[in-house]
CSV table of C-alpha atoms in Angstrom, one decimal:
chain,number,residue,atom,x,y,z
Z,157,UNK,CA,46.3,-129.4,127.5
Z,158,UNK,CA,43.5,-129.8,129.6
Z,159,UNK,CA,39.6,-129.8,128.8
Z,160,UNK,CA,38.8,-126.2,129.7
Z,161,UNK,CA,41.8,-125.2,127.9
Z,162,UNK,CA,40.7,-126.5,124.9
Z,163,UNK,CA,37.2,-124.8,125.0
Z,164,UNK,CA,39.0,-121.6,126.1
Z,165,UNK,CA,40.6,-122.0,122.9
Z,166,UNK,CA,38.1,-123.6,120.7
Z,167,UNK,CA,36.2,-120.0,121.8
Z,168,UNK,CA,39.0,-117.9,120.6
Z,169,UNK,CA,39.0,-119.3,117.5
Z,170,UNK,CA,35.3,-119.6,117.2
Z,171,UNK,CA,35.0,-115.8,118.2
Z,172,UNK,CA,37.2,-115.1,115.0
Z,173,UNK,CA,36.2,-117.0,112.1
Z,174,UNK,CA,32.7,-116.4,113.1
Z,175,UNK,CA,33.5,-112.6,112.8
Z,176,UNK,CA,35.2,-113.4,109.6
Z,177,UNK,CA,32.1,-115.6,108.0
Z,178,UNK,CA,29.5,-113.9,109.1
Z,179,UNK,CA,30.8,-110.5,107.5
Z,180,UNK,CA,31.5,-112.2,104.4
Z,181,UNK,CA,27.5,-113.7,104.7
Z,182,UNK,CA,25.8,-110.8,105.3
Z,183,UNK,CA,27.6,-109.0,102.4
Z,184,UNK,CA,26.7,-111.6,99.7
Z,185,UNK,CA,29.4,-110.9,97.6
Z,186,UNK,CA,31.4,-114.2,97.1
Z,187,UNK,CA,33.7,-116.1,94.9
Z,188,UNK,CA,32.5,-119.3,94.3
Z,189,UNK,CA,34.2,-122.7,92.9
Z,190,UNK,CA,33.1,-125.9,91.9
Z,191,UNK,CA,34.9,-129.0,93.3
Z,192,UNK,CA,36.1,-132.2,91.2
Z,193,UNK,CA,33.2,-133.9,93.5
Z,194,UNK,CA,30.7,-130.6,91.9
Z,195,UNK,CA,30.3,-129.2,95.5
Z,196,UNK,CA,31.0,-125.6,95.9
Z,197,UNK,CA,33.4,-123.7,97.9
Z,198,UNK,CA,33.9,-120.5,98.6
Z,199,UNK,CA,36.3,-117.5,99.0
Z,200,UNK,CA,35.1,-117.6,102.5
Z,201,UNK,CA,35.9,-121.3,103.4
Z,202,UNK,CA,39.3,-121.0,102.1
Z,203,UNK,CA,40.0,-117.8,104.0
Z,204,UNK,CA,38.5,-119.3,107.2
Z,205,UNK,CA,40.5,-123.0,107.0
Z,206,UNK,CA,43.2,-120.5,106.9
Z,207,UNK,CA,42.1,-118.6,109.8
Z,208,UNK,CA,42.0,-121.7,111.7
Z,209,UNK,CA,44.9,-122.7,111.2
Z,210,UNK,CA,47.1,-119.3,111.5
Z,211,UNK,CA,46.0,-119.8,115.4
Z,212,UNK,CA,47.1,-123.6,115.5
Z,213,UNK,CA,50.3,-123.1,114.0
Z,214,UNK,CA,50.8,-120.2,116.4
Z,215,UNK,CA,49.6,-121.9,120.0
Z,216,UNK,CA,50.2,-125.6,119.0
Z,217,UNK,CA,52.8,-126.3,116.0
Z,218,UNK,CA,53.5,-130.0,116.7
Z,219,UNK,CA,49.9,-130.9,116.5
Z,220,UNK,CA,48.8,-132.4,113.1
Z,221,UNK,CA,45.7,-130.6,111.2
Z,222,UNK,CA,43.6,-131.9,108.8
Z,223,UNK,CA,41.0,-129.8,107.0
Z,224,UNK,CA,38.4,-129.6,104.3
Z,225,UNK,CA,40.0,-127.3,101.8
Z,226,UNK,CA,43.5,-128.1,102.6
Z,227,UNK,CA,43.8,-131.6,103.4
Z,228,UNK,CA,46.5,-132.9,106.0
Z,229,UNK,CA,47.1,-136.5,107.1
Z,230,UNK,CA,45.1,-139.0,109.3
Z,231,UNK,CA,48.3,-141.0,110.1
Z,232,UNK,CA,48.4,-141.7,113.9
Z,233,UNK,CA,49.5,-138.3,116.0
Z,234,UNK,CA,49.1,-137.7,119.8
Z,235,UNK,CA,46.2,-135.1,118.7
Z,236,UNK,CA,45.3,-133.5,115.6
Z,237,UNK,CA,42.8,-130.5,114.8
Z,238,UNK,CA,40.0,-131.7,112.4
Z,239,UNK,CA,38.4,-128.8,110.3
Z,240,UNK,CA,35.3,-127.9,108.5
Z,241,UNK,CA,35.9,-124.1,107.9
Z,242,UNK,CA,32.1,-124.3,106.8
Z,243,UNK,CA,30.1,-126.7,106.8
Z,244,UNK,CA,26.8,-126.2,104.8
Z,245,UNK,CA,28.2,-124.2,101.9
Z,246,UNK,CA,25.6,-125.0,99.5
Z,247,UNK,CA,23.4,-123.1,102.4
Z,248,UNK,CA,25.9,-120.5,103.1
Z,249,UNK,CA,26.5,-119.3,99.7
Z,250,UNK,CA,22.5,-118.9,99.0
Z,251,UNK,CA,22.0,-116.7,101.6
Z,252,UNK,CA,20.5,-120.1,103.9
Z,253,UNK,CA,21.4,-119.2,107.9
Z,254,UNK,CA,21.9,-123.6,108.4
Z,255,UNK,CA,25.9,-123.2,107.8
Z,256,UNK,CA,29.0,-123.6,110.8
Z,257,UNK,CA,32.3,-123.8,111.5
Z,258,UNK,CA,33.2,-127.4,112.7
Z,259,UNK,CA,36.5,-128.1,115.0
Z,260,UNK,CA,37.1,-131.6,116.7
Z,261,UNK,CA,40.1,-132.6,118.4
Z,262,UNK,CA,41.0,-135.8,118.5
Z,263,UNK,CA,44.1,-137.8,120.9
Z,264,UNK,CA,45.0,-141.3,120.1
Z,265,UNK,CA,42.4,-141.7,117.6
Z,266,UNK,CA,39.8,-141.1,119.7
Z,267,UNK,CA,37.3,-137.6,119.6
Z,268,UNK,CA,38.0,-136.0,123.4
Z,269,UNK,CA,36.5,-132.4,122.4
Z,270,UNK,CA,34.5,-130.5,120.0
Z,271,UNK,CA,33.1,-127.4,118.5
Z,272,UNK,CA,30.4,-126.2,116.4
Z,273,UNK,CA,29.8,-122.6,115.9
Z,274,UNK,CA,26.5,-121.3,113.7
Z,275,UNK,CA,26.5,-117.3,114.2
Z,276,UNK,CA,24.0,-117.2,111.5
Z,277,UNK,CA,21.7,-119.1,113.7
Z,278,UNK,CA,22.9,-117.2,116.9
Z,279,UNK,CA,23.9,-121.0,118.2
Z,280,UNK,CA,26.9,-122.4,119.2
Z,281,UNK,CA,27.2,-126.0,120.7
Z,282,UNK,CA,30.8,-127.5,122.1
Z,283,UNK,CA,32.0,-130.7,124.5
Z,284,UNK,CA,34.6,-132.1,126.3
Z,285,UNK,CA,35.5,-135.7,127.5
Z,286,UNK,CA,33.5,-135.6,130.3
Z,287,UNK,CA,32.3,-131.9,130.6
Z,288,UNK,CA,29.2,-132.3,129.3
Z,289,UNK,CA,27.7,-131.2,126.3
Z,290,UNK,CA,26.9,-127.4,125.8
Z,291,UNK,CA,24.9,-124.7,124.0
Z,292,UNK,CA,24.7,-121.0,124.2
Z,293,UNK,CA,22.3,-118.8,122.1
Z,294,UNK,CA,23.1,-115.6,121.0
Z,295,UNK,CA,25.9,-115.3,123.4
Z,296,UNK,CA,23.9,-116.3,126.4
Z,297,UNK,CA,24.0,-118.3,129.4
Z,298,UNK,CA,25.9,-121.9,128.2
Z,299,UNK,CA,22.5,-124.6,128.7
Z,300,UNK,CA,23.7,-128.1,129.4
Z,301,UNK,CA,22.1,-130.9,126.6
Z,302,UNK,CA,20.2,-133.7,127.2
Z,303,UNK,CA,19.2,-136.1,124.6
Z,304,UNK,CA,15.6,-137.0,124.6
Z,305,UNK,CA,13.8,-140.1,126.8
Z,306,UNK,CA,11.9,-141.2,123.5
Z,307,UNK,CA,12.1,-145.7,123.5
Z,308,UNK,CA,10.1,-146.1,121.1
Z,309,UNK,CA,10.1,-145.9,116.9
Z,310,UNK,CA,6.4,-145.0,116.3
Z,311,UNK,CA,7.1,-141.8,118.7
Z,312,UNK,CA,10.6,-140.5,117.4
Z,313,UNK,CA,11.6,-138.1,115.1
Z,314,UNK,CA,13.8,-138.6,112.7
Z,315,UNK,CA,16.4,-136.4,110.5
Z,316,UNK,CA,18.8,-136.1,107.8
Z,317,UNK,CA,20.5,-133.8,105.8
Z,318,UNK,CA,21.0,-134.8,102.0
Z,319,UNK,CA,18.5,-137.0,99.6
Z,320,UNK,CA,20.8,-137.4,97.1
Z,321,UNK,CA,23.4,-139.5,99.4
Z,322,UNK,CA,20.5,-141.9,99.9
Z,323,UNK,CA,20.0,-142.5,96.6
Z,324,UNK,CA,23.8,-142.2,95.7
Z,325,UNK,CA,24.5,-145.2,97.7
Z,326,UNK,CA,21.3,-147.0,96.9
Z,327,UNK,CA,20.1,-146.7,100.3
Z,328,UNK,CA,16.9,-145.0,99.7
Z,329,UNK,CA,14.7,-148.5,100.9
Z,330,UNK,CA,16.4,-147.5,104.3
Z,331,UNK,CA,15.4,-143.9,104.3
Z,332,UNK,CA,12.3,-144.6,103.1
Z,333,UNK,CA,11.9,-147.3,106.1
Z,334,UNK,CA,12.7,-144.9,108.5
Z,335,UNK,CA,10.3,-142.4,107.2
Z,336,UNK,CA,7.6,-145.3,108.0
Z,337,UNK,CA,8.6,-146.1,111.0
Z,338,UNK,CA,8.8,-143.0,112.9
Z,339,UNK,CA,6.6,-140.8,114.1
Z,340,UNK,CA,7.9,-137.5,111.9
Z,341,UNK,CA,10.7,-136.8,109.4
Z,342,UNK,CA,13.2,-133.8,108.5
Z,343,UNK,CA,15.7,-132.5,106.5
Z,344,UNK,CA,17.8,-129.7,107.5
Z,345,UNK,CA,20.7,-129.7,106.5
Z,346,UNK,CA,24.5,-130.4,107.3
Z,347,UNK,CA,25.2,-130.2,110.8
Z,348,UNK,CA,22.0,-129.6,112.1
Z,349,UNK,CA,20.3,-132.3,112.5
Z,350,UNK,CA,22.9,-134.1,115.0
Z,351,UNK,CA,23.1,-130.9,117.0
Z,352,UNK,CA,19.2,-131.1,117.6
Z,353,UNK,CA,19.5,-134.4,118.6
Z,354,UNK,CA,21.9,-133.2,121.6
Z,355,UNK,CA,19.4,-130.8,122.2
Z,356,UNK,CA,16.5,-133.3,122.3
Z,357,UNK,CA,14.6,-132.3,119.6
Z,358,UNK,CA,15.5,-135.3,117.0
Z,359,UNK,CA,15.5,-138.9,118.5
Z,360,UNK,CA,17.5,-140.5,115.7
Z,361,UNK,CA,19.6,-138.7,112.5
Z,362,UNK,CA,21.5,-140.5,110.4
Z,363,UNK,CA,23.1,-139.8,106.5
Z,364,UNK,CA,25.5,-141.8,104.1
Z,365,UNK,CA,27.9,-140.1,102.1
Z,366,UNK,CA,29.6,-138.3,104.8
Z,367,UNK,CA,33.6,-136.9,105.5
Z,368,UNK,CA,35.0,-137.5,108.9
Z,369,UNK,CA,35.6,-133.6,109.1
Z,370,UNK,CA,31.5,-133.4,108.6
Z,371,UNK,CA,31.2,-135.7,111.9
Z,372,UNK,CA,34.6,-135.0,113.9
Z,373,UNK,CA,33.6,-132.2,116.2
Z,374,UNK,CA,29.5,-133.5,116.6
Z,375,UNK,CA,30.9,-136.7,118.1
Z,376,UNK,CA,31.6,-136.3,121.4
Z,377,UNK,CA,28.6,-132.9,121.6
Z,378,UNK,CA,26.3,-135.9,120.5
Z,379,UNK,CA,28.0,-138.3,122.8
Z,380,UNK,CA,28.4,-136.2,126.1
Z,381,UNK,CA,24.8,-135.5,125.3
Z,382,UNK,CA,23.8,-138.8,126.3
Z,383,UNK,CA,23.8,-139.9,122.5
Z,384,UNK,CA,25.2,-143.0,120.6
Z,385,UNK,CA,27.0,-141.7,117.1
Z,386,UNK,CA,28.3,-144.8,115.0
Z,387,UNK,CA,28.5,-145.4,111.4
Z,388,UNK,CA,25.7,-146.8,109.6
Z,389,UNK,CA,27.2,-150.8,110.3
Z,390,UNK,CA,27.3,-149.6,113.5
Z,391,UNK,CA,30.9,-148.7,113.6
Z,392,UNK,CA,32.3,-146.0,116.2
Z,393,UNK,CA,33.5,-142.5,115.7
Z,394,UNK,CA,33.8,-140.2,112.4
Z,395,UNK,CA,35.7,-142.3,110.3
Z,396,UNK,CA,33.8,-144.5,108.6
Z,397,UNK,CA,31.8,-142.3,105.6
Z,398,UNK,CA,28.5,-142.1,107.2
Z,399,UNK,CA,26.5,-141.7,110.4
Z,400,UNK,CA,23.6,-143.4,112.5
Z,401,UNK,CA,23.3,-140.9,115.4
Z,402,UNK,CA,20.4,-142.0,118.0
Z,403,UNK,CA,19.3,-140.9,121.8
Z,404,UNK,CA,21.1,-144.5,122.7
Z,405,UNK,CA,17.4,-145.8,123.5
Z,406,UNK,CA,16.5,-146.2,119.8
Z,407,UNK,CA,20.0,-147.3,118.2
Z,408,UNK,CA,19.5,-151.2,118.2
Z,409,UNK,CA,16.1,-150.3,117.1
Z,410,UNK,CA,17.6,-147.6,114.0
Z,411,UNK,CA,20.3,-150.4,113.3
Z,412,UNK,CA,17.9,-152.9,112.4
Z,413,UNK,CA,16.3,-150.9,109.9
Z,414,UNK,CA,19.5,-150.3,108.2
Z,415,UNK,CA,20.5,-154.2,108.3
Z,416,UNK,CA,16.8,-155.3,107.2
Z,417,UNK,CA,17.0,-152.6,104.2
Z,418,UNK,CA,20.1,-152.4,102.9
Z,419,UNK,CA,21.5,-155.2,100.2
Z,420,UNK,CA,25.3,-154.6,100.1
Z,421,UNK,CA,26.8,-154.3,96.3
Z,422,UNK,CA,27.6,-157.8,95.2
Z,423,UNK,CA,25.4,-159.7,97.4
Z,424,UNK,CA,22.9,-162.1,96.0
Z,425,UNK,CA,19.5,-163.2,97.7
């Protein structure tokens, strides 16, 4: 399947669950859960994982799939769908807009297209391997992204999404170094922060305690964007449990925070 294909598709699908979430949003009448990990999930992220997959089963049934709420494999395929039906539901189920549905595709292990689809916010960002990195507003006019031109520590802004991952994996020295070191500092949530980097609006975001279906689809938005995404030791791609996400200018700069701050368990002065 070629690029535009996917996004054709990615669209599609977008189109529906969006119709599906939002309704479900904008009514405020949820069932809500609590997870073994005591994160929340919703009557709506089920019904949209399901959603989701109902249209991969019926355009592509050899593909493998590997979602939030319903699991799958990351054994080796030729391409698998990875899903966040929504991603922010702390936000979504209080009535907070910062919520999306996340789909990357990935072939041979590596992330060649990507989705991210907000309709609270009116936003909806999406990539391709070379096709540049996209947003349209409100159903507007797609606007190609740029990261930002910012070189330097002292002018860039910085985000994040959750406190409590910091200090979860005794990494708040590193957050609180990067708070120091740049020029301003934000948290806002989930997926937002990476997508405002491909915008140009963030210079470097970065968060521990992470899924690969939290980072699957921003990868290559943040990457045909101009942007660097690695793990925080630096490590390519979603799979790794965390994410250092930079304008490519500033990531030697971000990486040596990280390196100069963070003690790894076990290790002795």
């Amino acid at each position: 399947m070629d690029a535009s294909s996917t996004i054709a598709f990615l669209h599609t699908v977008a189109d529906a669950v969006d119709a599906l979430t939002l309704e479900r949003y904008e009514r405020r009448r949820l069932t809500v859960d609590t997870k073994p990990d005591n994160s929340p999930v919703s009557d709506a992220d089920r019904a949209a994982e399901r959603l989701i997959r109902e249209y991969l089963e019926r355009d592509f049934p050899g593909d493998a799939v590997y979602g939030e709420e319903e699991g799958g494999s990351l054994e080796h395929a030729p391409r698998r769908w990875i899903i966040d039906p929504i991603d922010g539901t702390r936000n979504y189920v209080r009535h907070n807009p910062v919520w999306a549905t996340l789909i990357g595709v990935e072939e041979n292990g590596q992330m060649v297209a990507g989705m991210a689809s907000a309709p609270a916010l009116g936003r909806r960002w999406w990539a391709s391997r070379g096709g540049g990195a996209w947003l349209s507003e409100n159903g507007g006019e797609p606007q190609r992204l740029r990261v930002s031109d910012i070189d330097r520590m002292d002018r860039a802004a910085f985000g994040f999404s959750s406190l409590s991952s910091w200090d979860e994996t005794g990494r708040m020295a590193t957050l609180i170094a990067f708070a120091r070191a740049t020029w301003g500092t934000r948290a806002y949530g989930a997926f937002w922060p990476y997508m405002l980097l491909a915008e140009g609006a963030f210079d470097i975001a970065a968060q521990p305690g992470l899924d690969v279906y939290d980072m699957a689809a921003l990868v290559p938005i943040v990457e045909e964007a101009g942007g660097t995404f690695t793990s925080l030791e630096g490590k390519p791609g979603p799979w790794w449990g965390s994410a250092l996400v930079t304008n490519g200018k500033l990531h030697a700069a971000a990486q040596a925070i990280i390196n100069e701050t963070h003690v790894q368990p076990g290790s002795r002065d």
